[in-house]
mmCIF file of C-alpha atoms in Angstrom:
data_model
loop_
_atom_site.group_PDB
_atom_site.id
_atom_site.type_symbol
_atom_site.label_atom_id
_atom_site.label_comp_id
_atom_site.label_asym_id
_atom_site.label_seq_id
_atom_site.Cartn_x
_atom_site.Cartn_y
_atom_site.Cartn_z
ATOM 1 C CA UNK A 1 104.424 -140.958 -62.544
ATOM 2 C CA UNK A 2 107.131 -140.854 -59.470
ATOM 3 C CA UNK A 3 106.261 -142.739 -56.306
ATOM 4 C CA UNK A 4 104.065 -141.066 -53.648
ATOM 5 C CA UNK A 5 105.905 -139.382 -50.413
ATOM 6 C CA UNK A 6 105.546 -137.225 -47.943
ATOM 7 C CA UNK A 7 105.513 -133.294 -47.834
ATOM 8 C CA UNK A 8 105.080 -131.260 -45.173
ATOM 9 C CA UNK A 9 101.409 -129.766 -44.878
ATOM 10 C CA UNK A 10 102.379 -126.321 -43.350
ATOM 11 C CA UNK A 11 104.489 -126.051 -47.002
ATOM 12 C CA UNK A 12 101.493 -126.339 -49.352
ATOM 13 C CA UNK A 13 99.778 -123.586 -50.456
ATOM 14 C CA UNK A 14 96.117 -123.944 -51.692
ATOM 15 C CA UNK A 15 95.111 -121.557 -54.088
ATOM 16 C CA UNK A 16 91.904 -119.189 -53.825
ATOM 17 C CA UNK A 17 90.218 -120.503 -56.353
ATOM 18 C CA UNK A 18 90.252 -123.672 -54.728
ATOM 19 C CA UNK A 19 89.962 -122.838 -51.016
ATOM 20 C CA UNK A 20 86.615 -121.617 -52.273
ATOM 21 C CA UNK A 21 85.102 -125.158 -53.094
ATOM 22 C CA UNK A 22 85.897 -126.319 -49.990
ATOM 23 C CA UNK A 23 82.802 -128.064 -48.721
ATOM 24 C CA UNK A 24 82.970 -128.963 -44.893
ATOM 25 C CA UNK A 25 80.939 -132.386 -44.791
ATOM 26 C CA UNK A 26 83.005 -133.732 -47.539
ATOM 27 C CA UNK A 27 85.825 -132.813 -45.055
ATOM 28 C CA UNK A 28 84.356 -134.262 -42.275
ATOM 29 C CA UNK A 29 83.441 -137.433 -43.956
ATOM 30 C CA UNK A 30 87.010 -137.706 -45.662
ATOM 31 C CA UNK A 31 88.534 -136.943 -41.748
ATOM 32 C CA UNK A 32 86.147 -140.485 -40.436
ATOM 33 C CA UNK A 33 87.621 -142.545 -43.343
ATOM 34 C CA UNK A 34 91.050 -141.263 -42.885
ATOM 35 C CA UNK A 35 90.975 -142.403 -39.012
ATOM 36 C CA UNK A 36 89.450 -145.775 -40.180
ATOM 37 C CA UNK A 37 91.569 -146.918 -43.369
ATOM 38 C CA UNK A 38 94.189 -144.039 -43.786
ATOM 39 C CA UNK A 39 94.661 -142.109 -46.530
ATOM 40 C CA UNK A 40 94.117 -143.941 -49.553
ATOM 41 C CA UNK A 41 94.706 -141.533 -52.742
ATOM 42 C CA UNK A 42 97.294 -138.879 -52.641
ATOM 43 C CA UNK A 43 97.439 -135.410 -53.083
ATOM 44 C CA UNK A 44 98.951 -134.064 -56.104
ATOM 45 C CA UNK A 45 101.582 -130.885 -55.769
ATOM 46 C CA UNK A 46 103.805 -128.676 -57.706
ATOM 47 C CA UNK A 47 106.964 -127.090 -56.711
ATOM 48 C CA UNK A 48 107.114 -123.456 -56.323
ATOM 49 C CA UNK A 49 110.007 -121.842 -55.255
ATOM 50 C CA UNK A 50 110.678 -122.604 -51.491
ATOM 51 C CA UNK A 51 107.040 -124.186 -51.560
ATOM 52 C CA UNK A 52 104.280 -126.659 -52.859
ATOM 53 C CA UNK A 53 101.107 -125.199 -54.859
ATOM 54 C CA UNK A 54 98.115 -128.035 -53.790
ATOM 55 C CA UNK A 55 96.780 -128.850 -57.408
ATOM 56 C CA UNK A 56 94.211 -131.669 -56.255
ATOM 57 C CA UNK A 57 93.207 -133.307 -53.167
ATOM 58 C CA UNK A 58 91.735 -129.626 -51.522
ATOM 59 C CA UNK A 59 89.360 -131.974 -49.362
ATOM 60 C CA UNK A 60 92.296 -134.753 -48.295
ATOM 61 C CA UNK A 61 94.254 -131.729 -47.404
ATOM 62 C CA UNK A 62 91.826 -130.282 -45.192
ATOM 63 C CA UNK A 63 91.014 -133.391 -43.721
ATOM 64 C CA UNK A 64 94.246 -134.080 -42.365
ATOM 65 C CA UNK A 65 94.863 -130.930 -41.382
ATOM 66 C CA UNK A 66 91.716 -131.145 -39.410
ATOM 67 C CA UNK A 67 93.244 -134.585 -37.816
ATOM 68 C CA UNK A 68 96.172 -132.440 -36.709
ATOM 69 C CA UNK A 69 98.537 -134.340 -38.979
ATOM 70 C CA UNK A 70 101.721 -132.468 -39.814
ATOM 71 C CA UNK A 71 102.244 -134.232 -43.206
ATOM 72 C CA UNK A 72 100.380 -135.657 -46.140
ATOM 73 C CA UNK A 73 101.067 -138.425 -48.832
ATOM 74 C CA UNK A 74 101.252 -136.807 -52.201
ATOM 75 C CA UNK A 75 102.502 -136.956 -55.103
ATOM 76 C CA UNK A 76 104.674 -134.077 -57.426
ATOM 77 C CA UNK A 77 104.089 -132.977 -60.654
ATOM 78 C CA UNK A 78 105.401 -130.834 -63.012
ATOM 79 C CA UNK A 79 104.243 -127.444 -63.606
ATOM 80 C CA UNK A 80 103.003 -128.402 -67.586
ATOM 81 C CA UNK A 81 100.889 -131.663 -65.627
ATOM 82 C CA UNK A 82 99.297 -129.103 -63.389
ATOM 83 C CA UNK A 83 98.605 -126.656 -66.075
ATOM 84 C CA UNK A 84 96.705 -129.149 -68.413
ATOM 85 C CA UNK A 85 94.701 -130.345 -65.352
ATOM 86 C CA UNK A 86 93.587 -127.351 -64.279
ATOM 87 C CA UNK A 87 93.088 -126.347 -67.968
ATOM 88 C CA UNK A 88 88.121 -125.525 -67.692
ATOM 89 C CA UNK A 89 86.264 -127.958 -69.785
ATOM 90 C CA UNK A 90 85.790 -126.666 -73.298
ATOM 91 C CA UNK A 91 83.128 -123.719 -73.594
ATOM 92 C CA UNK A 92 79.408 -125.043 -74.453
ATOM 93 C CA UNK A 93 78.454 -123.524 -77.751
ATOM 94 C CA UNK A 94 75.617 -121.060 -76.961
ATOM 95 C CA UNK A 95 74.005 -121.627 -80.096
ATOM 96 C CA UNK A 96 74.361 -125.373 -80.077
ATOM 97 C CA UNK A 97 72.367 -125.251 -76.858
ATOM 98 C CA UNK A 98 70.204 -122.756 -78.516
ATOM 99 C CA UNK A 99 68.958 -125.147 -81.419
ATOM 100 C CA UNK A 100 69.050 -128.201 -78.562
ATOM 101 C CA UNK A 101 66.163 -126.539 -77.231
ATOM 102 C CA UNK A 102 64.244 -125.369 -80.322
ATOM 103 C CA UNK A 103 64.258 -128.987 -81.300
ATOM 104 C CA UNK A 104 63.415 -130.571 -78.067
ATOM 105 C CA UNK A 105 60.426 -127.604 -77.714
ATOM 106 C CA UNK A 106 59.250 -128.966 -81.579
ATOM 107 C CA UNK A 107 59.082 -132.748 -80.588
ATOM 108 C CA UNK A 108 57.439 -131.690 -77.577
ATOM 109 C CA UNK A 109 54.729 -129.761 -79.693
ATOM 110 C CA UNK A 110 53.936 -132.168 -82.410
ATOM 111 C CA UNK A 111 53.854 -135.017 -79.952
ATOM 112 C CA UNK A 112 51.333 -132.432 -77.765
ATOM 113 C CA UNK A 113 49.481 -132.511 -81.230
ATOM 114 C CA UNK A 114 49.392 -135.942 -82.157
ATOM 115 C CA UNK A 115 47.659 -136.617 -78.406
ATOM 116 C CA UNK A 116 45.185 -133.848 -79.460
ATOM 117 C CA UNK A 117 44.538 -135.134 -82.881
ATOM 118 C CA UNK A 118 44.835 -138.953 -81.819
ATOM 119 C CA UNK A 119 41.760 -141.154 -82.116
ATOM 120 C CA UNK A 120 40.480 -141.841 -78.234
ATOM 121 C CA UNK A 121 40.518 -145.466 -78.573
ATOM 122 C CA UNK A 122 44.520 -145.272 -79.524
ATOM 123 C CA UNK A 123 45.966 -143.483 -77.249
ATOM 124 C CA UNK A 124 48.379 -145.473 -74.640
ATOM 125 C CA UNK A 125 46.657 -143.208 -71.721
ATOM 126 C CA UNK A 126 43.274 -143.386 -72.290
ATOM 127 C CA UNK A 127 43.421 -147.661 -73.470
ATOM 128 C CA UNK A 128 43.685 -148.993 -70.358
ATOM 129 C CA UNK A 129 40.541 -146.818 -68.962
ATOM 130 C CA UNK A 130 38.636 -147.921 -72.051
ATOM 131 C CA UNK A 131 35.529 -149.783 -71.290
ATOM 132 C CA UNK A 132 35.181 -152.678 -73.060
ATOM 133 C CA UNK A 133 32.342 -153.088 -74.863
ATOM 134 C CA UNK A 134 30.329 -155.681 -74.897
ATOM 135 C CA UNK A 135 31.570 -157.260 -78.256
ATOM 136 C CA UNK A 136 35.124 -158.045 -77.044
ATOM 137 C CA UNK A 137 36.103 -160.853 -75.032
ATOM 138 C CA UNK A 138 37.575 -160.711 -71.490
ATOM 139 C CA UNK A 139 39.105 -164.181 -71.939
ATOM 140 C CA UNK A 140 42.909 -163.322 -73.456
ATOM 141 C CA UNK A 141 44.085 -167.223 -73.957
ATOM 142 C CA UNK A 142 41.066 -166.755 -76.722
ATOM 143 C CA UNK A 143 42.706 -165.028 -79.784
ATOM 144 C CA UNK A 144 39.149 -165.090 -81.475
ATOM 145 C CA UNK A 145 37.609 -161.751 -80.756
ATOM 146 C CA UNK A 146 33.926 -161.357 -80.903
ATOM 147 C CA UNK A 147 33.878 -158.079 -81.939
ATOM 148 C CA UNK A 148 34.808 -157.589 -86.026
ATOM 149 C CA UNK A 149 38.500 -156.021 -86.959
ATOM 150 C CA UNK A 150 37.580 -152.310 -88.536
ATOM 151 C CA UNK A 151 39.894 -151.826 -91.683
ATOM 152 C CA UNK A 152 42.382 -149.074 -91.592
ATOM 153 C CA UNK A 153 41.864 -146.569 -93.866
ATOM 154 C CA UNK A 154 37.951 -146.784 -93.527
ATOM 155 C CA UNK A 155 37.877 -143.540 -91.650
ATOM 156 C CA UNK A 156 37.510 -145.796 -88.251
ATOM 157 C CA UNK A 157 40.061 -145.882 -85.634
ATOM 158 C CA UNK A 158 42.515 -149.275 -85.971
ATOM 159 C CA UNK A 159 41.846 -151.724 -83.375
ATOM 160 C CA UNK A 160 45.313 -152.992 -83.139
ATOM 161 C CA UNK A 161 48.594 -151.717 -83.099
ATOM 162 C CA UNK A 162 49.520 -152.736 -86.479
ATOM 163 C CA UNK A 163 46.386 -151.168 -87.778
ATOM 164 C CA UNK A 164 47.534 -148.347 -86.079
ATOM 165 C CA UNK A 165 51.089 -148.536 -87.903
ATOM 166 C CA UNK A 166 49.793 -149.210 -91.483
ATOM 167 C CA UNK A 167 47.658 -146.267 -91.353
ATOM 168 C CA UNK A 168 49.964 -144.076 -90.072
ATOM 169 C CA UNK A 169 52.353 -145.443 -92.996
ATOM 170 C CA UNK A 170 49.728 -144.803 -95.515
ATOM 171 C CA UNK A 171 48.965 -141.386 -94.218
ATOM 172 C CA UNK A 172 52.758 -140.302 -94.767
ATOM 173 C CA UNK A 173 52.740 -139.957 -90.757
ATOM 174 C CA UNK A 174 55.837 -140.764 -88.598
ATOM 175 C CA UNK A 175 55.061 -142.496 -85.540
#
């Protein structure tokens, strides 16, 4: 890429399409830093003809402008440089988004159904309002519960997580 230099601002000519994403605090804000630290990154431009075509840096443009400057750093490109720059982001596949959705909707149900069909005393939300009863121990540096371990697969809920896990592995359920 060629060295950056100077082109006269009253010679480059911004597009439509881009003069309409011009967003006036970004401008503003751009203006401040200028004044403070000059311009740091420069604009990029084509040649056309007996002009320049702005191809980015609408805001750094504007900015100076708006400091009464009568030129800008920039750089020049080709035409082909411009062109692949400006080339819109590949199209989203409607139907890719389509079956995105479907399968975030499923998750979303059979998760909405495990919390439904989920024992009370298992359930993440609903654990920590528990009360305890008044088998279990409130000291935690005792591992010895007082209150006997239920087997899984008994038809009670698992105490522990790794009840919890073993069942669910028995009962062909993902978790």
């Amino acid at each position: 890429m060629s060295a950056p230099e100077s082109f006269p601002i009253d010679k480059i000519h911004i597009p439509d399409k881009k003069r309409k994403a011009l967003k006036q605090d970004a401008v503003d804000a751009l203006a401040e830093s200028i004044l403070e630290a000059g311009q740091r990154e420069p604009i990029l431009v084509r040649r056309d003809k007996d002009h320049f075509v702005l191809v980015e840096g609408l805001h750094r443009l504007e900015a100076c402008k708006a400091l009464g400057e009568s030129a800008i750093m920039g750089l020049l490109i080709s035409a082909e440089e411009a062109r692949q720059r400006e080339l819109p982001p590949p199209p989203v596949d409607p139907e890719r988004e389509k079956m995105e959705r479907l399968r975030k909707l499923r998750l979303e149900k059979e998760e909405a159904e495990k919390l439904t069909t989920a024992p009370r005393g298992v359930s993440g939300a609903h654990a920590a309002t528990r009360p305890r009863g008044p088998t279990e121990t409130t000291n935690r540096s005792n591992r010895t519960a007082t209150a006997k371990p239920s087997r899984p697969g008994q038809g009670s809920s698992p105490r522990t997580l790794s009840d919890w896990i073993k069942q669910q592995e028995r009962s062909g359920g993902r978790y």
